[in-house]
Coordinates of C-alpha atoms and ligand atoms in Angstrom, one line a residue:
Chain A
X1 CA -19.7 -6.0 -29.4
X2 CA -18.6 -7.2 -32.9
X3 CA -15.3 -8.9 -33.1
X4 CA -12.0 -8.0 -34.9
X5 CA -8.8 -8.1 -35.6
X6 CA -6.0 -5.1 -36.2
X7 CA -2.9 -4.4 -37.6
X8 CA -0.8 -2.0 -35.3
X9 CA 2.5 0.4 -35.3
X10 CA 4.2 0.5 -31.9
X11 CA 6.2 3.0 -30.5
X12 CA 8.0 1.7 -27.5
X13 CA 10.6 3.1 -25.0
X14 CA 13.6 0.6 -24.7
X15 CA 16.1 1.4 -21.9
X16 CA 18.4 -1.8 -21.1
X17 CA 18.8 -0.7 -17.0
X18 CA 18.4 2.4 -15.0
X19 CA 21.7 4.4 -16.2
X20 CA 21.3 3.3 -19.9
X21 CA 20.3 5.9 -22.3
X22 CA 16.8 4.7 -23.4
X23 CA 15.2 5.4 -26.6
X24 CA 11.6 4.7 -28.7
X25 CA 11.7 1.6 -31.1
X26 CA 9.2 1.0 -33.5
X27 CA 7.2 -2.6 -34.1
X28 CA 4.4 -4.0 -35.7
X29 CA 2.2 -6.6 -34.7
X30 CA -0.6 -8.3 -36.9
X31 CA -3.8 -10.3 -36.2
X32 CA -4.6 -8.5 -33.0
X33 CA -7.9 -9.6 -31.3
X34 CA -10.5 -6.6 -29.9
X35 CA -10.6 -9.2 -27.8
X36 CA -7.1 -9.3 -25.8
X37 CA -6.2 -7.1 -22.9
X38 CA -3.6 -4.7 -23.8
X39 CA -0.5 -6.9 -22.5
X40 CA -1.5 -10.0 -23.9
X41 CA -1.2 -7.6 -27.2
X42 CA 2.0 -6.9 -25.9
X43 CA 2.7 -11.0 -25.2
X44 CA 2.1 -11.5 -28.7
X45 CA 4.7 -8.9 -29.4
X46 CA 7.2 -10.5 -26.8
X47 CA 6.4 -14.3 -28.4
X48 CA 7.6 -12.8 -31.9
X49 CA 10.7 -11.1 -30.5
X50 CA 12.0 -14.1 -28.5
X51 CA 11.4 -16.2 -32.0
X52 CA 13.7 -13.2 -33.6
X53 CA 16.4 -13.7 -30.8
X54 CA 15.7 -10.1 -29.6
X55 CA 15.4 -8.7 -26.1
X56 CA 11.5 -8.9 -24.9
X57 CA 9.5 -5.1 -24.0
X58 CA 10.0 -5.5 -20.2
X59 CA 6.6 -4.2 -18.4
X60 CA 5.3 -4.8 -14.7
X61 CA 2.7 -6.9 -14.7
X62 CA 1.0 -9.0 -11.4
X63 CA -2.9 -10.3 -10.7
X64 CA -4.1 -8.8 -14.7
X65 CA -7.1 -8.1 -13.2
X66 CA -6.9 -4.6 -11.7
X67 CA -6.0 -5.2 -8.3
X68 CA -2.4 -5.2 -7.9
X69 CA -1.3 -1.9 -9.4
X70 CA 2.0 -3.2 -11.4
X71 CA 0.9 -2.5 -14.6
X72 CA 2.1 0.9 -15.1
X73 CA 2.4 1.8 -18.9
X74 CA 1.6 5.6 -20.5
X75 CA -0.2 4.3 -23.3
X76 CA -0.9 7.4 -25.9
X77 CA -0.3 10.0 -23.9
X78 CA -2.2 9.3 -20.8
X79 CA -1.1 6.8 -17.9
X80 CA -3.0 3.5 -17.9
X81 CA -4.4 3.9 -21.9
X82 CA -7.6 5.9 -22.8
X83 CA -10.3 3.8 -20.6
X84 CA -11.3 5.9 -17.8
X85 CA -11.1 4.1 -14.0
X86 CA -9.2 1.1 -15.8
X87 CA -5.8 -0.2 -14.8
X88 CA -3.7 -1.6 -18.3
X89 CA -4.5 -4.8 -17.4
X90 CA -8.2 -4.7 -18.0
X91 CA -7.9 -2.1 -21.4
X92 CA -9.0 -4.1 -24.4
X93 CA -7.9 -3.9 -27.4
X94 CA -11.4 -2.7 -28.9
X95 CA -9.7 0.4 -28.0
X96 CA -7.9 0.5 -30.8
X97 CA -8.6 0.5 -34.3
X98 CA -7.1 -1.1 -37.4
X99 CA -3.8 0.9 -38.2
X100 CA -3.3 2.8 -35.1
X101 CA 0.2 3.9 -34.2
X102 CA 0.4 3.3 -30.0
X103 CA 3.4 5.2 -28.2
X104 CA 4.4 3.3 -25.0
X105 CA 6.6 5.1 -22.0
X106 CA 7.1 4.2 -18.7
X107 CA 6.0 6.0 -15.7
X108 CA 8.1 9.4 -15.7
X109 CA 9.0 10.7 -12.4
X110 CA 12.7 10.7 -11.0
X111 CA 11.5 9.5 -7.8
X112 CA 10.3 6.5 -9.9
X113 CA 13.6 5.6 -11.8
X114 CA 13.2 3.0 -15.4
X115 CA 14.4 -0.5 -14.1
X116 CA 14.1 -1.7 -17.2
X117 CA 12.1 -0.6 -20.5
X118 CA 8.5 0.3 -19.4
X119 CA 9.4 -1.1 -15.6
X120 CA 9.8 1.7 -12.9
X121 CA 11.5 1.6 -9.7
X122 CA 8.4 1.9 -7.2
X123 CA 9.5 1.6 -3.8
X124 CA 9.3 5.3 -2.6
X125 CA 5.5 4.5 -2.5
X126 CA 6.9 1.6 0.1
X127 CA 8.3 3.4 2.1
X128 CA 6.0 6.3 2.2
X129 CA 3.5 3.1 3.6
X130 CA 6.4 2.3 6.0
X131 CA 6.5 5.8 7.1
X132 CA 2.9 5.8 9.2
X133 CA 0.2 3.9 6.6
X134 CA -0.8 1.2 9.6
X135 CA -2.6 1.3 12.6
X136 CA -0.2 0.0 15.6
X137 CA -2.0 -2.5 17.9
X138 CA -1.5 -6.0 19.7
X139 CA -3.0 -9.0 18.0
X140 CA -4.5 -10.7 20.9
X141 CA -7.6 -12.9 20.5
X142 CA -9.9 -11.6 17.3
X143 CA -12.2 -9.0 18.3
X144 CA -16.2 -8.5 17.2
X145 CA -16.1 -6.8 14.1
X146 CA -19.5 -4.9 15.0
X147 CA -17.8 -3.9 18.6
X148 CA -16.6 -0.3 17.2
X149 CA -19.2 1.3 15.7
X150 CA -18.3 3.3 12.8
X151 CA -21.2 5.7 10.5
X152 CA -22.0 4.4 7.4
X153 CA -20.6 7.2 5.8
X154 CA -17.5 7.4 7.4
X155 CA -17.0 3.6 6.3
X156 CA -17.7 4.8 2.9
X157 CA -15.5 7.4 2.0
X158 CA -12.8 5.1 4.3
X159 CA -13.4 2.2 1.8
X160 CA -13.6 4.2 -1.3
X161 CA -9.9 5.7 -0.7
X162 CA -8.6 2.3 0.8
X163 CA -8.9 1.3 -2.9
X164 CA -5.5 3.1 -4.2
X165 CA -3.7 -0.1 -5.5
X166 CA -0.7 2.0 -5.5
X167 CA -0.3 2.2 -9.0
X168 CA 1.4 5.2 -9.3
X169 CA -0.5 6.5 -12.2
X170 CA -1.2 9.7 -10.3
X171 CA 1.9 10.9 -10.2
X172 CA 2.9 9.6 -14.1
X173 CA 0.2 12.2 -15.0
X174 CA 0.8 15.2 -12.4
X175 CA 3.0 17.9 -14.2
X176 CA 4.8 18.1 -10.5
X177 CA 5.4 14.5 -10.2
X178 CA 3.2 15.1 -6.8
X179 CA 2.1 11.9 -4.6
X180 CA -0.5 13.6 -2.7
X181 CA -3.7 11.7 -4.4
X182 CA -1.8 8.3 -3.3
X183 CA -0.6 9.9 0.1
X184 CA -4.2 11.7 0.5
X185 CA -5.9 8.4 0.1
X186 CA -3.5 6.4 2.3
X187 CA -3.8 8.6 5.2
X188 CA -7.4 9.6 4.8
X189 CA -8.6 5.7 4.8
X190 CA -6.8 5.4 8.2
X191 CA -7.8 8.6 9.6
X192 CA -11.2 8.4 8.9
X193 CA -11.6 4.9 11.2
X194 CA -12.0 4.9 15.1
X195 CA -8.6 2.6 14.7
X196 CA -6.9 5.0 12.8
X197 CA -7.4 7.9 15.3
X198 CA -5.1 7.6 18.4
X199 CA -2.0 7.9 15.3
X200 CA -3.4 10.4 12.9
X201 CA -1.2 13.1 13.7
X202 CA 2.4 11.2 13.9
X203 CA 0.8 9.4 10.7
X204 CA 0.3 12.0 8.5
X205 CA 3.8 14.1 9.3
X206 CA 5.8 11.0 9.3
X207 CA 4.3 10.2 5.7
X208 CA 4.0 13.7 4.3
X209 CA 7.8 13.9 5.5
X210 CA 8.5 10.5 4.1
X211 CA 7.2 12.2 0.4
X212 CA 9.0 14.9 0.5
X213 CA 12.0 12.8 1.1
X214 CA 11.5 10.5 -1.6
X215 CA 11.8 14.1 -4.0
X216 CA 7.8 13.7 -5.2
X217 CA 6.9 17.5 -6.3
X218 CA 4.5 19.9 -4.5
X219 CA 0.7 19.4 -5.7
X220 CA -1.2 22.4 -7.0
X221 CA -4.6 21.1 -7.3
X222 CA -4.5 20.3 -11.0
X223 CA -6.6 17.3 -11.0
X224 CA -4.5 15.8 -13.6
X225 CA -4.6 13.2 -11.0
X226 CA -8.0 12.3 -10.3
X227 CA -8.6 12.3 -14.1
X228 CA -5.9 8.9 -14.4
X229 CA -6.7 7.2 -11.2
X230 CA -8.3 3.5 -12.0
X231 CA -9.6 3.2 -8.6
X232 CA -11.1 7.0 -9.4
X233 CA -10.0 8.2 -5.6
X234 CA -10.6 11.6 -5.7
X235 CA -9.1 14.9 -4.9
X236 CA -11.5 15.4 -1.2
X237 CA -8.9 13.0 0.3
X238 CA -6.1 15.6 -0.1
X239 CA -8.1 18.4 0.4
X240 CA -9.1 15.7 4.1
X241 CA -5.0 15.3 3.9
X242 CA -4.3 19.0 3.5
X243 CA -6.8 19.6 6.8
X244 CA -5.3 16.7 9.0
X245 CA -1.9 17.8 8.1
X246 CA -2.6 21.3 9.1
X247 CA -3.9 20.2 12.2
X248 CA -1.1 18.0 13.0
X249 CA 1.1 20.7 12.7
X250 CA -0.8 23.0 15.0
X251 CA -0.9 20.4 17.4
X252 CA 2.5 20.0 17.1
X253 CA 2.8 16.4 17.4
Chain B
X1 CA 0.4 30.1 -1.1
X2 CA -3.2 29.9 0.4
X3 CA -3.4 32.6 2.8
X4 CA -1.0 35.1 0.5
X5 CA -3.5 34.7 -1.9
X6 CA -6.7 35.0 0.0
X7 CA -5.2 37.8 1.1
X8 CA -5.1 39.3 -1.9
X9 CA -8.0 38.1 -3.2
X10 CA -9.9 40.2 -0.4
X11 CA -7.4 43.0 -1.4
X12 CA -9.1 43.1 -4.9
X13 CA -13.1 43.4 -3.3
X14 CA -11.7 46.4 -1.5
X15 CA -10.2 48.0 -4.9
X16 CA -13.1 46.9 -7.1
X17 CA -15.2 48.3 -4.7
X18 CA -13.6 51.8 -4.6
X19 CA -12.6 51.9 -8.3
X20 CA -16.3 51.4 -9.1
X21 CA -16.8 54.8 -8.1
X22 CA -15.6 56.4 -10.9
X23 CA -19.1 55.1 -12.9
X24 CA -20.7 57.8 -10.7
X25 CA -19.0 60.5 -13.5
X26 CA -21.2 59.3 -16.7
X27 CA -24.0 60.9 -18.0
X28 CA -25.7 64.3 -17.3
X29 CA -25.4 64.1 -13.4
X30 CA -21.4 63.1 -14.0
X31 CA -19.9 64.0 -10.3
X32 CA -17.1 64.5 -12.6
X33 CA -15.0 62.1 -10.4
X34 CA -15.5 63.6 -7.3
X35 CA -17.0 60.1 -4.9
X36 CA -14.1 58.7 -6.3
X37 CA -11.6 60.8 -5.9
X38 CA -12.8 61.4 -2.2
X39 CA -12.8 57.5 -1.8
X40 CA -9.1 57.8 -3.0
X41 CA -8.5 60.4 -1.0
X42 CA -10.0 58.9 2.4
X43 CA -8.4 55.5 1.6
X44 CA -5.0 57.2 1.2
X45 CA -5.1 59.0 4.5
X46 CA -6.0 56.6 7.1
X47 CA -3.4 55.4 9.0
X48 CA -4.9 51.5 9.1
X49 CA -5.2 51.5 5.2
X50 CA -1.4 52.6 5.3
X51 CA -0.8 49.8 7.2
X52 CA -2.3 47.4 5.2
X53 CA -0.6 49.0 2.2
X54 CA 2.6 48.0 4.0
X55 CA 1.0 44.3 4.4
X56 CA 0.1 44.4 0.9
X57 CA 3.2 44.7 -0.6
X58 CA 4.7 42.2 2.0
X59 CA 2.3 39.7 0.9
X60 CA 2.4 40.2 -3.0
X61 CA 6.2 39.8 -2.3
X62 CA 6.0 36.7 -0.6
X63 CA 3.3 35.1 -3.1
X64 CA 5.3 36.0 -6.1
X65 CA 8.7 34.1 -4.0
X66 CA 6.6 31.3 -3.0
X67 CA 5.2 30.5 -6.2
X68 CA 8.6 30.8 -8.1
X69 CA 9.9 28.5 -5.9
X70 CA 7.2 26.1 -6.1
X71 CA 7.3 26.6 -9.6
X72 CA 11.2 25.8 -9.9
X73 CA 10.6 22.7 -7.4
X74 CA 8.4 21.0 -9.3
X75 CA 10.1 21.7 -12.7
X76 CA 13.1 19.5 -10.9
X77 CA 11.3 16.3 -10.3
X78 CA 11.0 15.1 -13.9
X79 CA 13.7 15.0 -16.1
X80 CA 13.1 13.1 -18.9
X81 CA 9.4 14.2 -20.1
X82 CA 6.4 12.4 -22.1
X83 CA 6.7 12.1 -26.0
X84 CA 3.0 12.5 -25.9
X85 CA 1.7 15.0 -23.3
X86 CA -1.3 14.4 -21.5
X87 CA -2.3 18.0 -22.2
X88 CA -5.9 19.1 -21.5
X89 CA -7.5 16.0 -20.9
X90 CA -7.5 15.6 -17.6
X91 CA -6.5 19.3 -15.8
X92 CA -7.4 23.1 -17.5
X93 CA -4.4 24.9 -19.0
X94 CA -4.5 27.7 -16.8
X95 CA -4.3 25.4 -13.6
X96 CA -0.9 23.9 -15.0
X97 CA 0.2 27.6 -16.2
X98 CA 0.1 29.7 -12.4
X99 CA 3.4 30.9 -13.2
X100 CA 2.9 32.0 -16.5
X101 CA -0.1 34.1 -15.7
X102 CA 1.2 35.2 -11.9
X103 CA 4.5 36.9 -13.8
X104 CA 2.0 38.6 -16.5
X105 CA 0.3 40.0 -13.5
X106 CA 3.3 40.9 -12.1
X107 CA 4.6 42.7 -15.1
X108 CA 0.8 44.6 -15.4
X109 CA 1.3 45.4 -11.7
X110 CA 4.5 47.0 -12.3
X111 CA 3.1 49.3 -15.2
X112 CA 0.5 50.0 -13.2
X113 CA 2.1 50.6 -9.8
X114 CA 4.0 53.3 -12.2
X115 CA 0.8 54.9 -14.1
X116 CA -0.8 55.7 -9.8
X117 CA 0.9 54.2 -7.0
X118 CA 4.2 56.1 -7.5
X119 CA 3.0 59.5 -8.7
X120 CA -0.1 59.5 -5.8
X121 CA 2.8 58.2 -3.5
X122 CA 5.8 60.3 -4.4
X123 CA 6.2 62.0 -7.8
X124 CA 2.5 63.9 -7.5
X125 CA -0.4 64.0 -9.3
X126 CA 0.7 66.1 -12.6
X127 CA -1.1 66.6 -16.0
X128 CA 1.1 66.5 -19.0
X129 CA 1.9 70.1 -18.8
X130 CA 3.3 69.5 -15.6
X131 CA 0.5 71.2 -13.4
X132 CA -0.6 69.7 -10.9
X133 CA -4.0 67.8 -11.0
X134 CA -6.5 68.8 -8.1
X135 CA -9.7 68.9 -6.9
X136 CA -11.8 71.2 -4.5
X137 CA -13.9 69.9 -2.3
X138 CA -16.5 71.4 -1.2
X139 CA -15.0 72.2 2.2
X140 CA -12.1 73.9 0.0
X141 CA -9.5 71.0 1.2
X142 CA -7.3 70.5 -2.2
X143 CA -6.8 66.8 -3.4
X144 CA -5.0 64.7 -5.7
X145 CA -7.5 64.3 -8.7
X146 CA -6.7 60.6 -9.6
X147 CA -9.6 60.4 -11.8
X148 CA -8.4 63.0 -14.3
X149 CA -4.8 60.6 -14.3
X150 CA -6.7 58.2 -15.2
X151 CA -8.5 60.0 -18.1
X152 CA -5.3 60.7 -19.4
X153 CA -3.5 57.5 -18.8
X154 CA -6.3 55.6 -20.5
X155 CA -5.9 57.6 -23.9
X156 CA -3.3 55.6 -25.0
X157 CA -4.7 52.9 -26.5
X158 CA -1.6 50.7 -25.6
X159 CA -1.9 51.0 -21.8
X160 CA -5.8 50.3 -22.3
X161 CA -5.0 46.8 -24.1
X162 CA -2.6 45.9 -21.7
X163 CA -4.5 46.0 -18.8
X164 CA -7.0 44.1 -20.2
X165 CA -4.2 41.6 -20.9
X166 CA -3.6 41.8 -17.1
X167 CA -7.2 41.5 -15.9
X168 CA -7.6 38.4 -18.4
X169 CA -4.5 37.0 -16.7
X170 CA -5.8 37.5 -13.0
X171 CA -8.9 36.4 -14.2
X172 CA -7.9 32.6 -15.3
X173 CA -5.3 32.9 -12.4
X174 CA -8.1 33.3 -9.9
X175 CA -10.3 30.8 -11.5
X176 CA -7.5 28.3 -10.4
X177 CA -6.6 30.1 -7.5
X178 CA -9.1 30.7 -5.7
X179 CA -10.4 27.0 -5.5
X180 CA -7.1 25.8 -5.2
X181 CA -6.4 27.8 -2.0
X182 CA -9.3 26.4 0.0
X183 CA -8.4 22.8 -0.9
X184 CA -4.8 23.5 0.3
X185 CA -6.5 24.9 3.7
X186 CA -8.3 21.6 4.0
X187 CA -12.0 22.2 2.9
X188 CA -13.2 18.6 2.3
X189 CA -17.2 19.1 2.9
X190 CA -19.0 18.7 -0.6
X191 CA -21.5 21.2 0.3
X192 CA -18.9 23.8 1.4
X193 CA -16.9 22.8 -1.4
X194 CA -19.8 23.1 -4.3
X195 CA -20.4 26.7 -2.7
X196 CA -16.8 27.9 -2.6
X197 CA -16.3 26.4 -6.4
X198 CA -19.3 28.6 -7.4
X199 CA -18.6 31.8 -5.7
X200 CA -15.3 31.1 -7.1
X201 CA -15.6 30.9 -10.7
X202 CA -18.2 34.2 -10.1
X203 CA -15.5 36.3 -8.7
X204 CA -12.8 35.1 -10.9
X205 CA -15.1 36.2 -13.9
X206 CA -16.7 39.5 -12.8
X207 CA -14.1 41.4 -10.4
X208 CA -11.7 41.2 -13.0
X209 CA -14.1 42.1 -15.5
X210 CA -15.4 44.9 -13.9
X211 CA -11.5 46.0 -13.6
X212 CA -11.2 45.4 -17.2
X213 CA -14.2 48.0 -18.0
X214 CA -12.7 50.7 -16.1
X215 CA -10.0 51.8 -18.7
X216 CA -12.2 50.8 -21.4
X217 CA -15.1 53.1 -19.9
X218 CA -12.4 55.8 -20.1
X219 CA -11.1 55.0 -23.6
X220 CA -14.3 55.1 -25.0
X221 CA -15.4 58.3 -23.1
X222 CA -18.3 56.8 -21.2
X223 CA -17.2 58.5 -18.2
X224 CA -15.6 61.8 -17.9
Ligands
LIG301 C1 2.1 39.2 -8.7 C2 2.2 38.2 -9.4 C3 1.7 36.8 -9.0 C4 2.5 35.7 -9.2 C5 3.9 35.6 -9.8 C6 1.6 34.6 -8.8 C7 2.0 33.3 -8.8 C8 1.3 32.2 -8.3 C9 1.7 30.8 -8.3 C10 3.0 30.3 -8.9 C11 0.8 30.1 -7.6 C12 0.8 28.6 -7.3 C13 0.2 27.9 -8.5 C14 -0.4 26.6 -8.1 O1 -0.7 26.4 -6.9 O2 -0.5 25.9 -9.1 C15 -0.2 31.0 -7.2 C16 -1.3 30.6 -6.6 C17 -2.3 31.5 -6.2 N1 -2.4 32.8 -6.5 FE1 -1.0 33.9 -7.4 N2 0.5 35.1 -8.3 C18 0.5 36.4 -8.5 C19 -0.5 37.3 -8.2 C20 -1.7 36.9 -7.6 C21 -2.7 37.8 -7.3 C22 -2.7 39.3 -7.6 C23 -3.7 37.1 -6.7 C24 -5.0 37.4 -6.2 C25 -5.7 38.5 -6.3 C26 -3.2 35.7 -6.6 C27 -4.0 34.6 -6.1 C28 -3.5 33.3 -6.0 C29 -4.2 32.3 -5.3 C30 -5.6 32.4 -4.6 C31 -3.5 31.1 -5.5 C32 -3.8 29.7 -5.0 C33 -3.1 29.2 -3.8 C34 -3.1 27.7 -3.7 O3 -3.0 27.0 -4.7 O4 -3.1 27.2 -2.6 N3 -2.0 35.6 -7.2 N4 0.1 32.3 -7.6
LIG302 S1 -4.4 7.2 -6.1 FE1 -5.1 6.1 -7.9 S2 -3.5 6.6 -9.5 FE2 -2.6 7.1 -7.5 S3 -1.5 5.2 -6.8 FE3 -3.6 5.1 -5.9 S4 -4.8 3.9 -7.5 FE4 -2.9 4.6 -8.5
LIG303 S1 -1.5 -6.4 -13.5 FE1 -2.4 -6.1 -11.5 S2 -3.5 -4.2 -11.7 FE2 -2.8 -4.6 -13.7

């Protein structure tokens, strides 16, 4: 891919702590490589505000290579920047062209309140975790991994939804401010293992309680979702959620 | 939400089914209304289908208070919103607009609940001199003749393009809908799910269109 460099207009939110009253500020940054992820683009602009003696763009960063889910920024309009099944972190700039404006804004959700500028408050997905997302047993000696057996596909579908790095992205883009494709792919990964079983039914109405709790809106199967997510889990796992939670409930456990 | 509108999705088979009827009046052999006015007539006298009429209401009562609750829930949990929505790119505008296009089917219903339910009901079948509107059957039993109400009704040209409106509304509100309710009952098997997503979008397109062609039939004099 040929190399080159950009001029670009920024339109950021700046909120200086969770009860200010934020507001978009505009930048400019030159000599951007199509090489640089998006936040080094966004170290560069940091680098020349520090120079100035101005206050830095505050964003969540961690591992900057997809796996830690910090990154949260709604980059033109859609959470995590244009790149399908890509965290920030790993969106180049080759995105972008020459002269584009980009508009910046942090996660909006009230259950995920703005720390700072583009950092939200993410701990309701913590404590959703807290609520049932383990398996309880005794560490004693370590067991033979091949001593449960577990069908290929079942292992599948449990790996593909243990992938959720928690990002949050899901519900940045849900016009409900839902949880359920993070919820739906914590419990289904669980549920769908031999471990996982014996708790399945305190699991998933301990967690879906824990949601509701936390003041994350009811889902209605827009798919806005699925559409963001950069570890692309998909919507079976809540309609798997939606069926173990319905069975729980019969069950009455 | 689910089961509410299942149930009235298998409310609308039984309706289409019945309404069809009236395409038995076109042409030479026109019955003149007659199968469906005998459908109407059967339907309205069992004692079971006044039941469910009771269920019916119940459940469209309930679906309309769930969803504006859901819809005012959700509306709570953001308050500051995006400067650049997300729009279209990743969900269909009719899947984020259930609201919108439950309370235009609300308001059709209640125009239509007062163009047949309430005069079969309780006011009685009348023309627009005030007669009433009957037919013999062949037994000599007189019944409501619901089929020349709807002849008249579907003069106006007004009440013809509304409840088109209201049959484009249901049918976008079923093409989310009826998915959407089998997901929330827990259908996670691809192959179950590929076959409920097609009969899906097929009865979300042609019920509502065949609804749609019955006041245009009338209109345009195709049956009579
Ligand atoms: C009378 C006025 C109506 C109103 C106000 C209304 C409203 C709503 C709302 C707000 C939802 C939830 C939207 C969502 O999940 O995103 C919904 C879902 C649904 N509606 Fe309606 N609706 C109406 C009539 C109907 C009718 C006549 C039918 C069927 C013939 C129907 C079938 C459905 C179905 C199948 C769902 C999906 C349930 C689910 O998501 O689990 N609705 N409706
Ligand atoms: S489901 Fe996807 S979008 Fe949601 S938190 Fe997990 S990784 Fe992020
Ligand atoms: S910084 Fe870890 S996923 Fe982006």
């Amino acid at each position: 891919m040929e190399h080159y460099t950009m001029n670009l207009k920024l339109k950021i939110w700046r909120q200086a702590n969770r009860d200010a009253k934020g507001a978009f500020r505009n930048y400019e940054v030159s000599g951007i490589s199509s090489e640089m992820s998006f936040l080094e683009m966004i170290d560069v602009l940091n680098e020349k505000l520090i120079e100035n003696g101005d206050d830095p763009v505050a964003f969540d960063h961690d591992c900057r290579e997809g796996i830690c889910g910090m990154c949260s920024m709604y980059i033109n309009g859609r959470p995590h920047g244009p790149w399908e099944g890509t965290t920030t972190c790993q969106l180049h700039m080759r995105a972008f062209h020459d002269g584009d404006t980009i508009v910046i804004e942090p996660w909006r959700a009230n259950s995920f309140p703005v720390i700072k500028d583009l950092v939200v408050d993410r701990s309701a997905f913590d404590r959703i975790i807290q609520a049932g997302g383990y398996i309880s047993v005794n560490t004693g000696n370590a067991v033979d991994g091949n001593a449960i057996p577990i069908p290929k596909d079942k292992a599948d579908a449990s790996f593909a939804a243990a992938a959720c790095i928690g990002c949050g992205a899901c519900v940045a883009a849900c016009k409900n401010s839902s949880a359920m494709l993070f919820l739906s792919a914590k419990v289904t990964h669980l549920a769908l293992l031999p471990q996982g079983i014996p708790e399945h039914d305190s699991r998933v109405k301990d967690m879906v309680e824990r949601m509701d709790k936390e003041g994350f809106g009811a889902c209605s199967n827009t798919t806005a979702c699925e559409s963001v997510c950069p570890k692309e889990i998909k919507m079976t796992n809540i309609a798997y959620l939606n069926k173990e939670y319905l069975l729980a409930t019969l069950n009455n456990k | 939400m689910a089961l509410t509108g299942i149930f009235l999705i298998l409310f609308l088979v039984v309706h289409v089914g019945l309404n069809a009827c009236i395409w038995n009046a076109t042409g030479e052999n026109s019955d003149h209304g007659l199968m469906f006015n005998t459908a109407a007539n059967f339907m309205g006298s069992m004692v079971v289908i006044r039941i469910l009429e009771i269920g019916l209401f119940v459940f469209i009562f309930l679906h309309v208070i769930q969803g504006i609750m859901l819809v005012m829930y959700n509306k709570q949990k953001r308050n500051i919103g995006y400067s650049v929505p997300y729009g279209n790119r990743g969900s269909k505008w009719y899947s984020r607009s259930m609201g919108l296009l439950g309370t235009l089917i609300l308001l059709f219903l209640i125009l239509h609940w007062i163009n047949f339910w309430v005069p079969s009901r309780f006011t009685g079948v009348n023309g627009v001199d005030g007669q009433p509107l009957e037919m013999e059957l062949a037994d000599g039993e007189k019944i409501h003749n619901l089929f020349a109400l709807m002849q008249i009704t579907f003069q106006n040209l007004w009440v013809v393009i509304i409840y088109v409106l209201g049959c484009i509304s249901l049918a976008y509100h079923l093409l989310h809908g009826f998915n959407s309710a089998f997901r929330t009952l827990g259908v996670h098997n691809p192959k179950y799910m590929k076959l409920i997503q097609s009969i899906g979008y097929g009865f979300s397109i042609i019920v509502p269109f065949v609804f749609a062609m019955m006041p245009i039939s009338f209109y345009l004099g195709w049956v009579s």
